[in-house]
Amino acid sequence: MNIKLIVGLGNPTAEYEHTRHNAGFWFIDELAWQWKAQLKSEKKFHGDIARVAQPQGDVWLLKPDTYMNLSGKAVAALVQFYKIQPEEILVVHDELDIPCGQIRYKLGGGNGGHNGLKDIQAKLGTPNFYRLRLGIGHPGDRNLVVGFVLSKPPASERQLIDNAIAKSLQAMPDIMAGDLEKTVRHLHSK
């Protein structure tokens, strides 16, 4: 199956724009720029979307304008309207359990307490969608997690995250071709 929907997770409004939790939005912005796609607000799909013609067919880009814990609302609306299967979805998100700047790519699995993933799984009724996990590191104490993900990373960490996004964009042809093995080999290497 080919990817037909790429969702970047984050929180809307300028207040959250530069916070770690918006790494998925940063990815979508870069991908849209690279693919020369114009994201437009679409109330029906609860987010900013773009339709991009690719060799294997149309691909939708989505940045939900709901807050993180309601991300599934936007995903479900677009998926139901365009009859997209869970295995045709790639969700790009920040990941606490991966060191800052590292990347992991997988199909399915748990949500690791990530509220955006939790809501998407609940709305789709399955965890079987692809995830591009952008490492942001962990503050070391679970009581500090909320403040950590909702704060702006220092310039050195932002550079690591931006480098991870650039590396992920290089892997997009393999991701779009459905070459899981090649994608994992590329993204999981140092």
PDB file of C-alpha atoms in Angstrom:
ATOM      1  CA  MET A   1       0.000   0.000   0.000  1.00  0.00           C
ATOM      2  CA  ASN A   2       1.127   3.535  -0.762  1.00  0.00           C
ATOM      3  CA  ILE A   3       0.995   6.433   1.674  1.00  0.00           C
ATOM      4  CA  LYS A   4      -1.995   8.652   0.836  1.00  0.00           C
ATOM      5  CA  LEU A   5      -2.056  10.876   3.920  1.00  0.00           C
ATOM      6  CA  ILE A   6       0.836  12.457   5.825  1.00  0.00           C
ATOM      7  CA  VAL A   7      -0.178  14.043   9.123  1.00  0.00           C
ATOM      8  CA  GLY A   8       2.119  16.257  11.168  1.00  0.00           C
ATOM      9  CA  LEU A   9       1.138  16.573  14.813  1.00  0.00           C
ATOM     10  CA  GLY A  10       1.334  19.793  16.783  1.00  0.00           C
ATOM     11  CA  ASN A  11      -0.689  22.482  18.494  1.00  0.00           C
ATOM     12  CA  PRO A  12      -2.182  25.445  16.625  1.00  0.00           C
ATOM     13  CA  THR A  13      -1.601  29.123  17.481  1.00  0.00           C
ATOM     14  CA  ALA A  14       1.581  31.175  17.631  1.00  0.00           C
ATOM     15  CA  GLU A  15       1.969  30.367  21.331  1.00  0.00           C
ATOM     16  CA  TYR A  16       3.030  26.781  20.487  1.00  0.00           C
ATOM     17  CA  GLU A  17       4.669  27.333  17.106  1.00  0.00           C
ATOM     18  CA  HIS A  18       8.266  26.856  18.268  1.00  0.00           C
ATOM     19  CA  THR A  19       7.662  24.211  20.964  1.00  0.00           C
ATOM     20  CA  ARG A  20       9.023  20.645  20.828  1.00  0.00           C
ATOM     21  CA  HIS A  21       5.481  19.244  20.553  1.00  0.00           C
ATOM     22  CA  ASN A  22       5.206  20.900  17.124  1.00  0.00           C
ATOM     23  CA  ALA A  23       8.001  18.900  15.461  1.00  0.00           C
ATOM     24  CA  GLY A  24       5.361  17.179  13.289  1.00  0.00           C
ATOM     25  CA  PHE A  25       4.161  20.588  12.046  1.00  0.00           C
ATOM     26  CA  TRP A  26       7.771  21.586  11.276  1.00  0.00           C
ATOM     27  CA  PHE A  27       8.119  18.438   9.159  1.00  0.00           C
ATOM     28  CA  ILE A  28       4.901  19.109   7.190  1.00  0.00           C
ATOM     29  CA  ASP A  29       5.931  22.727   6.565  1.00  0.00           C
ATOM     30  CA  GLU A  30       9.279  21.564   5.123  1.00  0.00           C
ATOM     31  CA  LEU A  31       7.679  18.786   3.058  1.00  0.00           C
ATOM     32  CA  ALA A  32       5.054  21.186   1.680  1.00  0.00           C
ATOM     33  CA  TRP A  33       7.826  23.622   0.718  1.00  0.00           C
ATOM     34  CA  GLN A  34       9.831  20.829  -0.932  1.00  0.00           C
ATOM     35  CA  TRP A  35       6.782  19.511  -2.814  1.00  0.00           C
ATOM     36  CA  LYS A  36       5.690  23.076  -3.702  1.00  0.00           C
ATOM     37  CA  ALA A  37       2.335  22.489  -1.989  1.00  0.00           C
ATOM     38  CA  GLN A  38       0.208  25.264  -0.536  1.00  0.00           C
ATOM     39  CA  LEU A  39      -1.432  24.354   2.780  1.00  0.00           C
ATOM     40  CA  LYS A  40      -4.924  25.854   3.126  1.00  0.00           C
ATOM     41  CA  SER A  41      -7.259  25.934   6.096  1.00  0.00           C
ATOM     42  CA  GLU A  42     -10.191  23.563   5.569  1.00  0.00           C
ATOM     43  CA  LYS A  43     -12.892  23.642   8.272  1.00  0.00           C
ATOM     44  CA  LYS A  44     -14.453  20.376   7.089  1.00  0.00           C
ATOM     45  CA  PHE A  45     -11.171  18.569   7.842  1.00  0.00           C
ATOM     46  CA  HIS A  46     -10.297  20.555  11.004  1.00  0.00           C
ATOM     47  CA  GLY A  47      -6.882  21.607   9.757  1.00  0.00           C
ATOM     48  CA  ASP A  48      -4.556  22.938   7.104  1.00  0.00           C
ATOM     49  CA  ILE A  49      -4.400  20.607   4.131  1.00  0.00           C
ATOM     50  CA  ALA A  50      -2.793  20.282   0.725  1.00  0.00           C
ATOM     51  CA  ARG A  51      -3.310  17.795  -2.088  1.00  0.00           C
ATOM     52  CA  VAL A  52      -0.103  16.832  -3.863  1.00  0.00           C
ATOM     53  CA  ALA A  53       0.145  14.838  -7.102  1.00  0.00           C
ATOM     54  CA  GLN A  54       2.820  12.149  -6.734  1.00  0.00           C
ATOM     55  CA  PRO A  55       3.859   9.389  -9.166  1.00  0.00           C
ATOM     56  CA  GLN A  56       1.895   6.802  -7.145  1.00  0.00           C
ATOM     57  CA  GLY A  57      -1.203   9.010  -6.857  1.00  0.00           C
ATOM     58  CA  ASP A  58      -2.494  11.948  -4.845  1.00  0.00           C
ATOM     59  CA  VAL A  59      -1.140  12.448  -1.338  1.00  0.00           C
ATOM     60  CA  TRP A  60      -2.769  14.637   1.309  1.00  0.00           C
ATOM     61  CA  LEU A  61      -0.771  16.685   3.794  1.00  0.00           C
ATOM     62  CA  LEU A  62      -2.525  17.592   7.041  1.00  0.00           C
ATOM     63  CA  LYS A  63      -1.747  19.801  10.031  1.00  0.00           C
ATOM     64  CA  PRO A  64      -4.723  19.467  12.416  1.00  0.00           C
ATOM     65  CA  ASP A  65      -5.956  22.758  13.853  1.00  0.00           C
ATOM     66  CA  THR A  66      -7.394  20.923  16.837  1.00  0.00           C
ATOM     67  CA  TYR A  67      -5.125  20.751  19.855  1.00  0.00           C
ATOM     68  CA  MET A  68      -2.827  17.734  20.121  1.00  0.00           C
ATOM     69  CA  ASN A  69      -5.164  15.573  22.214  1.00  0.00           C
ATOM     70  CA  LEU A  70      -7.911  15.916  19.545  1.00  0.00           C
ATOM     71  CA  SER A  71      -5.721  15.164  16.507  1.00  0.00           C
ATOM     72  CA  GLY A  72      -7.833  12.121  15.622  1.00  0.00           C
ATOM     73  CA  LYS A  73     -10.815  14.354  14.801  1.00  0.00           C
ATOM     74  CA  ALA A  74      -8.995  15.881  11.813  1.00  0.00           C
ATOM     75  CA  VAL A  75      -7.444  12.575  10.711  1.00  0.00           C
ATOM     76  CA  ALA A  76     -10.776  10.723  10.886  1.00  0.00           C
ATOM     77  CA  ALA A  77     -12.613  13.421   8.904  1.00  0.00           C
ATOM     78  CA  LEU A  78     -10.142  13.301   6.002  1.00  0.00           C
ATOM     79  CA  VAL A  79      -9.745   9.499   6.082  1.00  0.00           C
ATOM     80  CA  GLN A  80     -13.494   8.888   6.009  1.00  0.00           C
ATOM     81  CA  PHE A  81     -14.117  11.393   3.222  1.00  0.00           C
ATOM     82  CA  TYR A  82     -11.353  10.084   0.933  1.00  0.00           C
ATOM     83  CA  LYS A  83     -11.641   6.393   1.939  1.00  0.00           C
ATOM     84  CA  ILE A  84      -8.029   6.141   3.114  1.00  0.00           C
ATOM     85  CA  GLN A  85      -6.964   2.960   4.938  1.00  0.00           C
ATOM     86  CA  PRO A  86      -4.964   3.156   8.204  1.00  0.00           C
ATOM     87  CA  GLU A  87      -1.958   1.487   6.486  1.00  0.00           C
ATOM     88  CA  GLU A  88      -1.952   4.388   3.982  1.00  0.00           C
ATOM     89  CA  ILE A  89      -1.359   6.984   6.739  1.00  0.00           C
ATOM     90  CA  LEU A  90       1.948   8.357   7.969  1.00  0.00           C
ATOM     91  CA  VAL A  91       1.844  10.294  11.245  1.00  0.00           C
ATOM     92  CA  VAL A  92       4.883  12.458  12.022  1.00  0.00           C
ATOM     93  CA  HIS A  93       5.329  13.397  15.669  1.00  0.00           C
ATOM     94  CA  ASP A  94       7.712  14.348  18.455  1.00  0.00           C
ATOM     95  CA  GLU A  95       8.987  11.428  20.554  1.00  0.00           C
ATOM     96  CA  LEU A  96      10.184  11.712  24.170  1.00  0.00           C
ATOM     97  CA  ASP A  97      11.605   8.182  24.295  1.00  0.00           C
ATOM     98  CA  ILE A  98      14.168   8.806  21.543  1.00  0.00           C
ATOM     99  CA  PRO A  99      17.275  10.978  22.028  1.00  0.00           C
ATOM    100  CA  CYS A 100      17.029  14.433  20.489  1.00  0.00           C
ATOM    101  CA  GLY A 101      17.822  14.368  16.789  1.00  0.00           C
ATOM    102  CA  GLN A 102      17.334  10.628  16.285  1.00  0.00           C
ATOM    103  CA  ILE A 103      14.542   9.153  14.172  1.00  0.00           C
ATOM    104  CA  ARG A 104      12.494   5.971  14.229  1.00  0.00           C
ATOM    105  CA  TYR A 105      10.090   4.713  11.577  1.00  0.00           C
ATOM    106  CA  LYS A 106       7.581   1.934  12.101  1.00  0.00           C
ATOM    107  CA  LEU A 107       4.142   0.564  11.359  1.00  0.00           C
ATOM    108  CA  GLY A 108       1.743   0.197  14.279  1.00  0.00           C
ATOM    109  CA  GLY A 109       2.607  -0.189  17.931  1.00  0.00           C
ATOM    110  CA  GLY A 110       1.618   1.587  21.125  1.00  0.00           C
ATOM    111  CA  ASN A 111       1.239   5.301  21.694  1.00  0.00           C
ATOM    112  CA  GLY A 112       3.846   5.751  24.438  1.00  0.00           C
ATOM    113  CA  GLY A 113       1.489   8.126  26.240  1.00  0.00           C
ATOM    114  CA  HIS A 114       1.499  10.542  23.281  1.00  0.00           C
ATOM    115  CA  ASN A 115      -1.952  12.187  23.366  1.00  0.00           C
ATOM    116  CA  GLY A 116      -2.040  12.867  19.629  1.00  0.00           C
ATOM    117  CA  LEU A 117      -1.354   9.208  18.802  1.00  0.00           C
ATOM    118  CA  LYS A 118      -3.820   8.077  21.473  1.00  0.00           C
ATOM    119  CA  ASP A 119      -6.632  10.096  19.896  1.00  0.00           C
ATOM    120  CA  ILE A 120      -5.798   8.973  16.343  1.00  0.00           C
ATOM    121  CA  GLN A 121      -5.783   5.320  17.448  1.00  0.00           C
ATOM    122  CA  ALA A 122      -9.129   5.820  19.200  1.00  0.00           C
ATOM    123  CA  LYS A 123     -10.750   7.521  16.180  1.00  0.00           C
ATOM    124  CA  LEU A 124      -9.374   5.015  13.625  1.00  0.00           C
ATOM    125  CA  GLY A 125     -10.014   2.021  15.879  1.00  0.00           C
ATOM    126  CA  THR A 126      -6.517   0.660  15.149  1.00  0.00           C
ATOM    127  CA  PRO A 127      -2.850   1.436  15.799  1.00  0.00           C
ATOM    128  CA  ASN A 128      -1.880   0.140  12.332  1.00  0.00           C
ATOM    129  CA  PHE A 129      -0.627   3.304  10.678  1.00  0.00           C
ATOM    130  CA  TYR A 130       2.951   4.381   9.973  1.00  0.00           C
ATOM    131  CA  ARG A 131       4.800   6.645  12.399  1.00  0.00           C
ATOM    132  CA  LEU A 132       7.805   8.832  11.773  1.00  0.00           C
ATOM    133  CA  ARG A 133       9.049   9.529  15.294  1.00  0.00           C
ATOM    134  CA  LEU A 134      11.277  12.585  15.680  1.00  0.00           C
ATOM    135  CA  GLY A 135      13.322  12.330  18.865  1.00  0.00           C
ATOM    136  CA  ILE A 136      13.154  15.319  21.212  1.00  0.00           C
ATOM    137  CA  GLY A 137      14.724  13.631  24.239  1.00  0.00           C
ATOM    138  CA  HIS A 138      13.273  13.388  27.749  1.00  0.00           C
ATOM    139  CA  PRO A 139      13.584  15.834  30.657  1.00  0.00           C
ATOM    140  CA  GLY A 140      14.466  12.931  32.987  1.00  0.00           C
ATOM    141  CA  ASP A 141      11.452  13.229  35.278  1.00  0.00           C
ATOM    142  CA  ARG A 142       7.930  12.383  34.139  1.00  0.00           C
ATOM    143  CA  ASN A 143       6.569  15.289  36.204  1.00  0.00           C
ATOM    144  CA  LEU A 144       8.473  17.668  33.912  1.00  0.00           C
ATOM    145  CA  VAL A 145       7.209  16.200  30.608  1.00  0.00           C
ATOM    146  CA  VAL A 146       4.325  18.622  29.940  1.00  0.00           C
ATOM    147  CA  GLY A 147       6.465  21.707  30.472  1.00  0.00           C
ATOM    148  CA  PHE A 148       9.259  20.133  28.413  1.00  0.00           C
ATOM    149  CA  VAL A 149       7.197  19.316  25.301  1.00  0.00           C
ATOM    150  CA  LEU A 150       5.403  22.672  25.472  1.00  0.00           C
ATOM    151  CA  SER A 151       8.620  24.696  25.663  1.00  0.00           C
ATOM    152  CA  LYS A 152      10.976  25.915  22.978  1.00  0.00           C
ATOM    153  CA  PRO A 153      14.140  23.802  22.655  1.00  0.00           C
ATOM    154  CA  PRO A 154      17.512  25.542  22.913  1.00  0.00           C
ATOM    155  CA  ALA A 155      19.113  26.369  19.540  1.00  0.00           C
ATOM    156  CA  SER A 156      21.436  23.336  19.704  1.00  0.00           C
ATOM    157  CA  GLU A 157      18.496  20.927  20.145  1.00  0.00           C
ATOM    158  CA  ARG A 158      16.404  22.691  17.509  1.00  0.00           C
ATOM    159  CA  GLN A 159      19.300  22.177  15.084  1.00  0.00           C
ATOM    160  CA  LEU A 160      19.337  18.433  15.887  1.00  0.00           C
ATOM    161  CA  ILE A 161      15.582  18.216  15.280  1.00  0.00           C
ATOM    162  CA  ASP A 162      15.896  20.200  12.028  1.00  0.00           C
ATOM    163  CA  ASN A 163      18.686  17.834  10.917  1.00  0.00           C
ATOM    164  CA  ALA A 164      16.422  14.862  11.684  1.00  0.00           C
ATOM    165  CA  ILE A 165      13.648  16.452   9.603  1.00  0.00           C
ATOM    166  CA  ALA A 166      16.073  17.003   6.706  1.00  0.00           C
ATOM    167  CA  LYS A 167      17.223  13.364   6.921  1.00  0.00           C
ATOM    168  CA  SER A 168      13.580  12.226   7.018  1.00  0.00           C
ATOM    169  CA  LEU A 169      12.791  14.280   3.910  1.00  0.00           C
ATOM    170  CA  GLN A 170      15.650  12.509   2.098  1.00  0.00           C
ATOM    171  CA  ALA A 171      13.904   9.207   2.899  1.00  0.00           C
ATOM    172  CA  MET A 172      10.532  10.307   1.480  1.00  0.00           C
ATOM    173  CA  PRO A 173      11.006   8.582  -1.911  1.00  0.00           C
ATOM    174  CA  ASP A 174      11.544   5.242  -0.105  1.00  0.00           C
ATOM    175  CA  ILE A 175       8.670   5.934   2.302  1.00  0.00           C
ATOM    176  CA  MET A 176       6.361   6.777  -0.601  1.00  0.00           C
ATOM    177  CA  ALA A 177       7.500   3.664  -2.502  1.00  0.00           C
ATOM    178  CA  GLY A 178       6.615   1.536   0.528  1.00  0.00           C
ATOM    179  CA  ASP A 179      10.195   0.312   0.990  1.00  0.00           C
ATOM    180  CA  LEU A 180      10.119  -0.212   4.763  1.00  0.00           C
ATOM    181  CA  GLU A 181      13.508  -1.953   4.944  1.00  0.00           C
ATOM    182  CA  LYS A 182      15.389   0.740   3.013  1.00  0.00           C
ATOM    183  CA  THR A 183      13.615   3.512   4.944  1.00  0.00           C
ATOM    184  CA  VAL A 184      14.482   1.980   8.320  1.00  0.00           C
ATOM    185  CA  ARG A 185      18.107   1.369   7.277  1.00  0.00           C
ATOM    186  CA  HIS A 186      18.468   5.025   6.233  1.00  0.00           C
ATOM    187  CA  LEU A 187      16.613   6.661   9.110  1.00  0.00           C
ATOM    188  CA  HIS A 188      17.895   4.501  11.955  1.00  0.00           C
ATOM    189  CA  SER A 189      21.565   4.936  10.977  1.00  0.00           C
ATOM    190  CA  LYS A 190      23.653   7.555  12.783  1.00  0.00           C
TER     191      LYS A 190
END
